[in-house]
Amino acid sequence: MLNTPLNVHLIEGAPQFPVVLHVPHASRTIPPELRRDFALDDTALVREHDESADTATDLIAAAARLQLSHDAQPWSFVNGLSRLVVDPERFPDESEPMNRRGRGAVYHRSCADTPLRTPSATPDDILIDTYFRPYAQAMADLVTDRIRATGRAIVLDIHSYPMQPSWFEDAGQARPAICLGVDEHHTPTWLHRAAQESFSSFGEVADNSPYAGCYVPLDRYRSDTSVSALMIEIRRDLYLDENVAPVPDRAAALGGALAELIERIAAH
């Protein structure tokens, strides 16, 4: 039995299946005791989540699971807290490039380029120890569990992004329908090609633009070839309406493409 933090929703998959669906940024939940840390009123906080949350990516992952057979059920690891609490996909130290924009593991600048946290907010190191490290350890434990059970782990990292870049992003980067984040150490050619084919019907599929790389637990990052990984970034106009609400049939279609990719993995 895997132990997970209270802020993680783990859905077990097939015992002998290596795929892990990682959904780190779908939630908008901020624990009540941390709400006072934020300098935004309720309306501004909704706007912040509209831009920064990967809204309904958990629904896309769930739609994929519904379309898969029992033997090809992935393991789902879903963050139950907003990335505004901590961002589990940033590096938790000075090596994180987004620190210079105030958007490292703990965000200090909002999507409107205003202060996000109050001067009396919970210190970064406490947030890292309370939320980031237990999350990272649980994800590392799940990857280790999949390697022990199947000899490998394949992490599919599910994200989304808006049509227009935020102030802290490179406005010159292309924003295709689907962005695949690949890493030369962890993304094998066959997995990359399978993702390109599975999502090709939605429009342009590009690599590492506007976001690059993929999530691998730090204890295996660029040191363990038994971990394969791919980031799937979906442009939000493909499945969200003007009110930032998911359009059910579009989300289901993207779930179908994700299921197709997982089926290709199962057949590999």
PDB file of C-alpha atoms in Angstrom:
ATOM      1  CA  MET A   1       0.000   0.000   0.000  1.00  0.00           C
ATOM      2  CA  LEU A   2       1.418   3.370  -1.048  1.00  0.00           C
ATOM      3  CA  ASN A   3       1.248   6.229   1.441  1.00  0.00           C
ATOM      4  CA  THR A   4       0.253   9.596   0.002  1.00  0.00           C
ATOM      5  CA  PRO A   5      -0.177  13.054   1.571  1.00  0.00           C
ATOM      6  CA  LEU A   6      -3.702  14.284   2.278  1.00  0.00           C
ATOM      7  CA  ASN A   7      -3.388  16.764  -0.592  1.00  0.00           C
ATOM      8  CA  VAL A   8      -2.822  14.008  -3.191  1.00  0.00           C
ATOM      9  CA  HIS A   9      -5.515  11.939  -4.893  1.00  0.00           C
ATOM     10  CA  LEU A  10      -4.014   8.601  -5.948  1.00  0.00           C
ATOM     11  CA  ILE A  11      -6.100   6.358  -8.180  1.00  0.00           C
ATOM     12  CA  GLU A  12      -4.609   2.902  -8.504  1.00  0.00           C
ATOM     13  CA  GLY A  13      -4.195   1.423 -11.964  1.00  0.00           C
ATOM     14  CA  ALA A  14      -3.542  -2.063 -13.275  1.00  0.00           C
ATOM     15  CA  PRO A  15      -0.937  -3.833 -11.101  1.00  0.00           C
ATOM     16  CA  GLN A  16       1.329  -4.682 -14.036  1.00  0.00           C
ATOM     17  CA  PHE A  17       0.961  -1.381 -15.932  1.00  0.00           C
ATOM     18  CA  PRO A  18       3.776   1.217 -15.887  1.00  0.00           C
ATOM     19  CA  VAL A  19       1.914   4.413 -16.821  1.00  0.00           C
ATOM     20  CA  VAL A  20       1.454   7.226 -14.296  1.00  0.00           C
ATOM     21  CA  LEU A  21      -0.825  10.144 -15.184  1.00  0.00           C
ATOM     22  CA  HIS A  22       0.431  13.167 -13.279  1.00  0.00           C
ATOM     23  CA  VAL A  23      -2.032  16.076 -12.914  1.00  0.00           C
ATOM     24  CA  PRO A  24      -0.289  18.731 -10.805  1.00  0.00           C
ATOM     25  CA  HIS A  25      -2.097  22.003 -11.569  1.00  0.00           C
ATOM     26  CA  ALA A  26      -5.840  21.350 -11.970  1.00  0.00           C
ATOM     27  CA  SER A  27      -6.934  22.256  -8.429  1.00  0.00           C
ATOM     28  CA  ARG A  28      -7.997  25.665  -7.095  1.00  0.00           C
ATOM     29  CA  THR A  29      -8.122  24.550  -3.457  1.00  0.00           C
ATOM     30  CA  ILE A  30      -6.278  26.657  -0.896  1.00  0.00           C
ATOM     31  CA  PRO A  31      -6.473  25.455   2.722  1.00  0.00           C
ATOM     32  CA  PRO A  32      -8.474  27.956   4.822  1.00  0.00           C
ATOM     33  CA  GLU A  33      -5.545  28.536   7.144  1.00  0.00           C
ATOM     34  CA  LEU A  34      -3.426  29.694   4.166  1.00  0.00           C
ATOM     35  CA  ARG A  35      -5.999  32.005   2.561  1.00  0.00           C
ATOM     36  CA  ARG A  36      -4.726  34.920   4.652  1.00  0.00           C
ATOM     37  CA  ASP A  37      -1.306  34.513   3.032  1.00  0.00           C
ATOM     38  CA  PHE A  38      -2.586  35.918  -0.253  1.00  0.00           C
ATOM     39  CA  ALA A  39      -2.742  39.610  -1.052  1.00  0.00           C
ATOM     40  CA  LEU A  40      -5.589  39.131  -3.558  1.00  0.00           C
ATOM     41  CA  ASP A  41      -9.274  39.611  -2.810  1.00  0.00           C
ATOM     42  CA  ASP A  42     -11.665  36.844  -3.801  1.00  0.00           C
ATOM     43  CA  THR A  43     -12.376  38.271  -7.263  1.00  0.00           C
ATOM     44  CA  ALA A  44      -8.685  38.703  -8.057  1.00  0.00           C
ATOM     45  CA  LEU A  45      -7.954  35.207  -6.762  1.00  0.00           C
ATOM     46  CA  VAL A  46     -10.515  33.769  -9.191  1.00  0.00           C
ATOM     47  CA  ARG A  47      -8.817  35.664 -12.042  1.00  0.00           C
ATOM     48  CA  GLU A  48      -5.436  34.373 -10.888  1.00  0.00           C
ATOM     49  CA  HIS A  49      -6.686  30.792 -10.974  1.00  0.00           C
ATOM     50  CA  ASP A  50      -8.373  31.348 -14.347  1.00  0.00           C
ATOM     51  CA  GLU A  51      -4.941  32.115 -15.780  1.00  0.00           C
ATOM     52  CA  SER A  52      -2.656  29.885 -13.746  1.00  0.00           C
ATOM     53  CA  ALA A  53      -4.713  26.755 -12.994  1.00  0.00           C
ATOM     54  CA  ASP A  54      -4.783  23.950 -15.565  1.00  0.00           C
ATOM     55  CA  THR A  55      -8.540  23.840 -15.305  1.00  0.00           C
ATOM     56  CA  ALA A  56     -10.223  20.460 -15.913  1.00  0.00           C
ATOM     57  CA  THR A  57      -7.037  18.590 -16.824  1.00  0.00           C
ATOM     58  CA  ASP A  58      -8.109  16.150 -14.106  1.00  0.00           C
ATOM     59  CA  LEU A  59     -11.347  15.619 -16.051  1.00  0.00           C
ATOM     60  CA  ILE A  60      -9.380  14.885 -19.223  1.00  0.00           C
ATOM     61  CA  ALA A  61      -7.318  12.301 -17.333  1.00  0.00           C
ATOM     62  CA  ALA A  62     -10.504  10.780 -15.915  1.00  0.00           C
ATOM     63  CA  ALA A  63     -12.077  10.654 -19.392  1.00  0.00           C
ATOM     64  CA  ALA A  64      -9.060   8.716 -20.641  1.00  0.00           C
ATOM     65  CA  ARG A  65      -9.395   6.160 -17.863  1.00  0.00           C
ATOM     66  CA  LEU A  66     -13.052   5.549 -18.766  1.00  0.00           C
ATOM     67  CA  GLN A  67     -12.047   4.615 -22.310  1.00  0.00           C
ATOM     68  CA  LEU A  68      -9.358   2.100 -21.376  1.00  0.00           C
ATOM     69  CA  SER A  69      -9.526  -1.596 -20.640  1.00  0.00           C
ATOM     70  CA  HIS A  70      -8.880  -3.009 -17.174  1.00  0.00           C
ATOM     71  CA  ASP A  71      -5.356  -4.136 -18.077  1.00  0.00           C
ATOM     72  CA  ALA A  72      -4.379  -0.717 -19.472  1.00  0.00           C
ATOM     73  CA  GLN A  73      -5.557   1.387 -16.537  1.00  0.00           C
ATOM     74  CA  PRO A  74      -2.910   4.000 -15.648  1.00  0.00           C
ATOM     75  CA  TRP A  75      -2.100   5.107 -12.138  1.00  0.00           C
ATOM     76  CA  SER A  76      -3.318   8.674 -11.547  1.00  0.00           C
ATOM     77  CA  PHE A  77      -1.515  11.076  -9.219  1.00  0.00           C
ATOM     78  CA  VAL A  78      -3.562  14.273  -8.869  1.00  0.00           C
ATOM     79  CA  ASN A  79      -2.603  17.312  -6.827  1.00  0.00           C
ATOM     80  CA  GLY A  80      -5.532  18.307  -4.619  1.00  0.00           C
ATOM     81  CA  LEU A  81      -4.144  21.764  -3.844  1.00  0.00           C
ATOM     82  CA  SER A  82      -3.715  24.882  -5.937  1.00  0.00           C
ATOM     83  CA  ARG A  83      -0.280  25.491  -7.392  1.00  0.00           C
ATOM     84  CA  LEU A  84      -0.480  28.856  -5.578  1.00  0.00           C
ATOM     85  CA  VAL A  85       0.217  26.965  -2.337  1.00  0.00           C
ATOM     86  CA  VAL A  86       3.360  25.406  -3.804  1.00  0.00           C
ATOM     87  CA  ASP A  87       4.160  24.383  -7.358  1.00  0.00           C
ATOM     88  CA  PRO A  88       5.313  20.751  -7.173  1.00  0.00           C
ATOM     89  CA  GLU A  89       6.936  20.920 -10.610  1.00  0.00           C
ATOM     90  CA  ARG A  90       9.437  23.658  -9.850  1.00  0.00           C
ATOM     91  CA  PHE A  91      12.883  22.970  -8.440  1.00  0.00           C
ATOM     92  CA  PRO A  92      12.762  23.821  -4.707  1.00  0.00           C
ATOM     93  CA  ASP A  93      16.104  25.631  -4.641  1.00  0.00           C
ATOM     94  CA  GLU A  94      18.162  28.305  -6.396  1.00  0.00           C
ATOM     95  CA  SER A  95      18.429  26.196  -9.558  1.00  0.00           C
ATOM     96  CA  GLU A  96      14.819  27.033 -10.508  1.00  0.00           C
ATOM     97  CA  PRO A  97      14.853  29.542 -13.432  1.00  0.00           C
ATOM     98  CA  MET A  98      11.444  30.989 -12.533  1.00  0.00           C
ATOM     99  CA  ASN A  99      12.723  32.253  -9.186  1.00  0.00           C
ATOM    100  CA  ARG A 100      13.820  35.429 -10.946  1.00  0.00           C
ATOM    101  CA  ARG A 101      10.194  36.080 -11.940  1.00  0.00           C
ATOM    102  CA  GLY A 102       8.814  35.376  -8.490  1.00  0.00           C
ATOM    103  CA  ARG A 103       7.257  32.132  -9.736  1.00  0.00           C
ATOM    104  CA  GLY A 104       9.489  29.454  -8.246  1.00  0.00           C
ATOM    105  CA  ALA A 105       8.268  26.607  -6.058  1.00  0.00           C
ATOM    106  CA  VAL A 106       6.484  29.271  -3.977  1.00  0.00           C
ATOM    107  CA  TYR A 107       4.946  32.054  -6.055  1.00  0.00           C
ATOM    108  CA  HIS A 108       5.393  35.665  -4.961  1.00  0.00           C
ATOM    109  CA  ARG A 109       4.160  37.473  -8.091  1.00  0.00           C
ATOM    110  CA  SER A 110       0.692  37.106  -9.563  1.00  0.00           C
ATOM    111  CA  CYS A 111      -0.286  36.667 -13.204  1.00  0.00           C
ATOM    112  CA  ALA A 112      -1.021  40.418 -13.166  1.00  0.00           C
ATOM    113  CA  ASP A 113       2.576  41.101 -12.000  1.00  0.00           C
ATOM    114  CA  THR A 114       1.434  42.270  -8.562  1.00  0.00           C
ATOM    115  CA  PRO A 115       2.470  40.956  -5.135  1.00  0.00           C
ATOM    116  CA  LEU A 116       0.762  37.603  -4.574  1.00  0.00           C
ATOM    117  CA  ARG A 117       1.602  37.078  -0.906  1.00  0.00           C
ATOM    118  CA  THR A 118       1.260  39.323   2.105  1.00  0.00           C
ATOM    119  CA  PRO A 119       4.331  40.371   4.135  1.00  0.00           C
ATOM    120  CA  SER A 120       3.169  38.096   6.982  1.00  0.00           C
ATOM    121  CA  ALA A 121       2.617  35.054   4.758  1.00  0.00           C
ATOM    122  CA  THR A 122       3.803  31.610   5.807  1.00  0.00           C
ATOM    123  CA  PRO A 123       7.569  31.384   5.138  1.00  0.00           C
ATOM    124  CA  ASP A 124       8.651  29.599   1.991  1.00  0.00           C
ATOM    125  CA  ASP A 125      10.666  26.948   3.810  1.00  0.00           C
ATOM    126  CA  ILE A 126       7.654  25.924   5.896  1.00  0.00           C
ATOM    127  CA  LEU A 127       5.508  25.603   2.771  1.00  0.00           C
ATOM    128  CA  ILE A 128       8.222  23.568   1.068  1.00  0.00           C
ATOM    129  CA  ASP A 129       8.574  21.219   4.040  1.00  0.00           C
ATOM    130  CA  THR A 130       4.828  20.909   4.636  1.00  0.00           C
ATOM    131  CA  TYR A 131       3.556  20.536   1.089  1.00  0.00           C
ATOM    132  CA  PHE A 132       6.296  20.264  -1.536  1.00  0.00           C
ATOM    133  CA  ARG A 133       8.555  17.592  -0.074  1.00  0.00           C
ATOM    134  CA  PRO A 134       5.811  15.120   0.972  1.00  0.00           C
ATOM    135  CA  TYR A 135       4.248  15.462  -2.493  1.00  0.00           C
ATOM    136  CA  ALA A 136       7.583  14.907  -4.233  1.00  0.00           C
ATOM    137  CA  GLN A 137       8.345  11.876  -2.044  1.00  0.00           C
ATOM    138  CA  ALA A 138       4.946  10.322  -2.727  1.00  0.00           C
ATOM    139  CA  MET A 139       5.422  10.747  -6.474  1.00  0.00           C
ATOM    140  CA  ALA A 140       8.926   9.267  -6.230  1.00  0.00           C
ATOM    141  CA  ASP A 141       7.517   6.326  -4.261  1.00  0.00           C
ATOM    142  CA  LEU A 142       4.875   5.698  -6.918  1.00  0.00           C
ATOM    143  CA  VAL A 143       7.479   5.716  -9.695  1.00  0.00           C
ATOM    144  CA  THR A 144       9.632   3.304  -7.682  1.00  0.00           C
ATOM    145  CA  ASP A 145       6.597   1.070  -7.151  1.00  0.00           C
ATOM    146  CA  ARG A 146       5.924   0.948 -10.907  1.00  0.00           C
ATOM    147  CA  ILE A 147       9.567   0.102 -11.631  1.00  0.00           C
ATOM    148  CA  ARG A 148       9.533  -2.704  -9.086  1.00  0.00           C
ATOM    149  CA  ALA A 149       6.286  -4.095 -10.488  1.00  0.00           C
ATOM    150  CA  THR A 150       6.971  -3.721 -14.222  1.00  0.00           C
ATOM    151  CA  GLY A 151      10.648  -2.852 -14.700  1.00  0.00           C
ATOM    152  CA  ARG A 152       9.863   0.672 -15.869  1.00  0.00           C
ATOM    153  CA  ALA A 153       7.726   3.745 -15.235  1.00  0.00           C
ATOM    154  CA  ILE A 154       6.219   6.066 -17.845  1.00  0.00           C
ATOM    155  CA  VAL A 155       5.097   9.450 -16.524  1.00  0.00           C
ATOM    156  CA  LEU A 156       2.594  11.403 -18.613  1.00  0.00           C
ATOM    157  CA  ASP A 157       2.370  14.922 -17.238  1.00  0.00           C
ATOM    158  CA  ILE A 158      -0.977  16.583 -18.107  1.00  0.00           C
ATOM    159  CA  HIS A 159      -1.131  20.390 -18.383  1.00  0.00           C
ATOM    160  CA  SER A 160      -2.886  23.205 -20.220  1.00  0.00           C
ATOM    161  CA  TYR A 161      -2.101  26.795 -21.125  1.00  0.00           C
ATOM    162  CA  PRO A 162      -3.925  29.947 -22.312  1.00  0.00           C
ATOM    163  CA  MET A 163      -3.813  31.331 -25.838  1.00  0.00           C
ATOM    164  CA  GLN A 164      -2.077  34.514 -24.691  1.00  0.00           C
ATOM    165  CA  PRO A 165       1.209  34.406 -22.774  1.00  0.00           C
ATOM    166  CA  SER A 166       1.446  35.618 -19.200  1.00  0.00           C
ATOM    167  CA  TRP A 167       3.810  38.469 -18.365  1.00  0.00           C
ATOM    168  CA  PHE A 168       6.490  36.090 -17.089  1.00  0.00           C
ATOM    169  CA  GLU A 169       6.554  34.015 -20.298  1.00  0.00           C
ATOM    170  CA  ASP A 170       8.434  34.496 -23.560  1.00  0.00           C
ATOM    171  CA  ALA A 171       5.880  36.108 -25.876  1.00  0.00           C
ATOM    172  CA  GLY A 172       7.899  35.003 -28.892  1.00  0.00           C
ATOM    173  CA  GLN A 173       7.331  31.307 -28.249  1.00  0.00           C
ATOM    174  CA  ALA A 174       4.867  29.476 -30.512  1.00  0.00           C
ATOM    175  CA  ARG A 175       1.593  28.426 -28.848  1.00  0.00           C
ATOM    176  CA  PRO A 176       0.409  25.401 -30.848  1.00  0.00           C
ATOM    177  CA  ALA A 177      -2.724  23.376 -30.174  1.00  0.00           C
ATOM    178  CA  ILE A 178      -0.644  20.723 -28.418  1.00  0.00           C
ATOM    179  CA  CYS A 179       2.824  21.180 -26.950  1.00  0.00           C
ATOM    180  CA  LEU A 180       4.834  18.081 -26.135  1.00  0.00           C
ATOM    181  CA  GLY A 181       7.514  18.565 -23.518  1.00  0.00           C
ATOM    182  CA  VAL A 182      10.344  16.170 -24.218  1.00  0.00           C
ATOM    183  CA  ASP A 183      13.678  15.464 -22.573  1.00  0.00           C
ATOM    184  CA  GLU A 184      16.615  13.842 -24.350  1.00  0.00           C
ATOM    185  CA  HIS A 185      17.302  11.593 -21.353  1.00  0.00           C
ATOM    186  CA  HIS A 186      13.744  10.496 -20.560  1.00  0.00           C
ATOM    187  CA  THR A 187      11.614  10.740 -23.724  1.00  0.00           C
ATOM    188  CA  PRO A 188      12.282   7.835 -26.090  1.00  0.00           C
ATOM    189  CA  THR A 189      11.561   8.317 -29.782  1.00  0.00           C
ATOM    190  CA  TRP A 190       8.747   5.757 -29.844  1.00  0.00           C
ATOM    191  CA  LEU A 191       6.878   7.549 -27.016  1.00  0.00           C
ATOM    192  CA  HIS A 192       7.337  10.928 -28.661  1.00  0.00           C
ATOM    193  CA  ARG A 193       6.047   9.613 -31.981  1.00  0.00           C
ATOM    194  CA  ALA A 194       3.079   7.889 -30.325  1.00  0.00           C
ATOM    195  CA  ALA A 195       2.024  11.171 -28.707  1.00  0.00           C
ATOM    196  CA  GLN A 196       2.363  13.088 -31.978  1.00  0.00           C
ATOM    197  CA  GLU A 197       0.109  10.593 -33.728  1.00  0.00           C
ATOM    198  CA  SER A 198      -2.437  10.397 -30.925  1.00  0.00           C
ATOM    199  CA  PHE A 199      -3.006  14.162 -30.740  1.00  0.00           C
ATOM    200  CA  SER A 200      -2.546  15.073 -34.420  1.00  0.00           C
ATOM    201  CA  SER A 201      -6.268  15.599 -35.084  1.00  0.00           C
ATOM    202  CA  PHE A 202      -6.406  18.653 -32.790  1.00  0.00           C
ATOM    203  CA  GLY A 203      -4.090  20.818 -34.871  1.00  0.00           C
ATOM    204  CA  GLU A 204      -0.417  21.620 -34.731  1.00  0.00           C
ATOM    205  CA  VAL A 205       1.620  19.447 -32.380  1.00  0.00           C
ATOM    206  CA  ALA A 206       4.963  21.053 -31.508  1.00  0.00           C
ATOM    207  CA  ASP A 207       7.846  20.195 -29.215  1.00  0.00           C
ATOM    208  CA  ASN A 208       9.027  22.217 -26.207  1.00  0.00           C
ATOM    209  CA  SER A 209       7.150  25.400 -27.117  1.00  0.00           C
ATOM    210  CA  PRO A 210       5.961  27.290 -25.192  1.00  0.00           C
ATOM    211  CA  TYR A 211       7.003  24.894 -22.403  1.00  0.00           C
ATOM    212  CA  ALA A 212       9.877  22.448 -22.378  1.00  0.00           C
ATOM    213  CA  GLY A 213      10.876  19.271 -20.610  1.00  0.00           C
ATOM    214  CA  CYS A 214       8.906  16.822 -18.501  1.00  0.00           C
ATOM    215  CA  TYR A 215       8.477  15.802 -14.886  1.00  0.00           C
ATOM    216  CA  VAL A 216      10.707  13.102 -13.420  1.00  0.00           C
ATOM    217  CA  PRO A 217      11.237  12.628  -9.665  1.00  0.00           C
ATOM    218  CA  LEU A 218      14.470  14.339  -8.672  1.00  0.00           C
ATOM    219  CA  ASP A 219      16.022  11.138  -7.318  1.00  0.00           C
ATOM    220  CA  ARG A 220      15.887   9.667 -10.854  1.00  0.00           C
ATOM    221  CA  TYR A 221      16.123  12.812 -12.972  1.00  0.00           C
ATOM    222  CA  ARG A 222      18.620  12.286 -15.808  1.00  0.00           C
ATOM    223  CA  SER A 223      20.141   9.355 -13.933  1.00  0.00           C
ATOM    224  CA  ASP A 224      17.704   6.468 -14.457  1.00  0.00           C
ATOM    225  CA  THR A 225      16.663   5.375 -17.938  1.00  0.00           C
ATOM    226  CA  SER A 226      13.966   3.085 -16.532  1.00  0.00           C
ATOM    227  CA  VAL A 227      11.855   6.241 -16.176  1.00  0.00           C
ATOM    228  CA  SER A 228      10.350   7.583 -19.396  1.00  0.00           C
ATOM    229  CA  ALA A 229       8.411  10.830 -19.346  1.00  0.00           C
ATOM    230  CA  LEU A 230       6.457  13.183 -21.574  1.00  0.00           C
ATOM    231  CA  MET A 231       4.644  16.432 -20.858  1.00  0.00           C
ATOM    232  CA  ILE A 232       1.370  17.052 -22.675  1.00  0.00           C
ATOM    233  CA  GLU A 233       0.348  20.727 -22.784  1.00  0.00           C
ATOM    234  CA  ILE A 234      -3.116  21.448 -24.215  1.00  0.00           C
ATOM    235  CA  ARG A 235      -4.057  24.942 -25.368  1.00  0.00           C
ATOM    236  CA  ARG A 236      -7.145  25.818 -23.388  1.00  0.00           C
ATOM    237  CA  ASP A 237      -9.327  27.081 -26.221  1.00  0.00           C
ATOM    238  CA  LEU A 238      -9.488  23.455 -27.383  1.00  0.00           C
ATOM    239  CA  TYR A 239     -11.724  22.498 -24.462  1.00  0.00           C
ATOM    240  CA  LEU A 240     -12.658  25.528 -22.302  1.00  0.00           C
ATOM    241  CA  ASP A 241     -15.320  28.110 -23.130  1.00  0.00           C
ATOM    242  CA  GLU A 242     -15.114  31.879 -22.634  1.00  0.00           C
ATOM    243  CA  ASN A 243     -16.094  31.418 -18.969  1.00  0.00           C
ATOM    244  CA  VAL A 244     -13.160  29.043 -18.371  1.00  0.00           C
ATOM    245  CA  ALA A 245     -15.577  26.123 -18.078  1.00  0.00           C
ATOM    246  CA  PRO A 246     -14.905  22.775 -19.765  1.00  0.00           C
ATOM    247  CA  VAL A 247     -16.923  21.884 -22.858  1.00  0.00           C
ATOM    248  CA  PRO A 248     -17.812  18.243 -22.141  1.00  0.00           C
ATOM    249  CA  ASP A 249     -17.503  16.782 -25.626  1.00  0.00           C
ATOM    250  CA  ARG A 250     -14.188  18.546 -26.257  1.00  0.00           C
ATOM    251  CA  ALA A 251     -12.725  17.387 -22.952  1.00  0.00           C
ATOM    252  CA  ALA A 252     -13.924  13.856 -23.719  1.00  0.00           C
ATOM    253  CA  ALA A 253     -12.277  13.985 -27.157  1.00  0.00           C
ATOM    254  CA  LEU A 254      -8.964  14.996 -25.583  1.00  0.00           C
ATOM    255  CA  GLY A 255      -9.425  12.191 -23.076  1.00  0.00           C
ATOM    256  CA  GLY A 256      -9.861   9.886 -26.052  1.00  0.00           C
ATOM    257  CA  ALA A 257      -6.554  11.036 -27.545  1.00  0.00           C
ATOM    258  CA  LEU A 258      -4.841  10.465 -24.199  1.00  0.00           C
ATOM    259  CA  ALA A 259      -6.409   6.996 -24.026  1.00  0.00           C
ATOM    260  CA  GLU A 260      -5.138   6.300 -27.547  1.00  0.00           C
ATOM    261  CA  LEU A 261      -1.620   7.253 -26.448  1.00  0.00           C
ATOM    262  CA  ILE A 262      -1.870   4.945 -23.441  1.00  0.00           C
ATOM    263  CA  GLU A 263      -3.085   2.118 -25.665  1.00  0.00           C
ATOM    264  CA  ARG A 264      -0.057   2.666 -27.929  1.00  0.00           C
ATOM    265  CA  ILE A 265       2.147   2.441 -24.852  1.00  0.00           C
ATOM    266  CA  ALA A 266       0.458  -0.800 -23.817  1.00  0.00           C
ATOM    267  CA  ALA A 267       1.093  -2.239 -27.275  1.00  0.00           C
ATOM    268  CA  HIS A 268       4.736  -1.194 -27.394  1.00  0.00           C
TER     269      HIS A 268
END
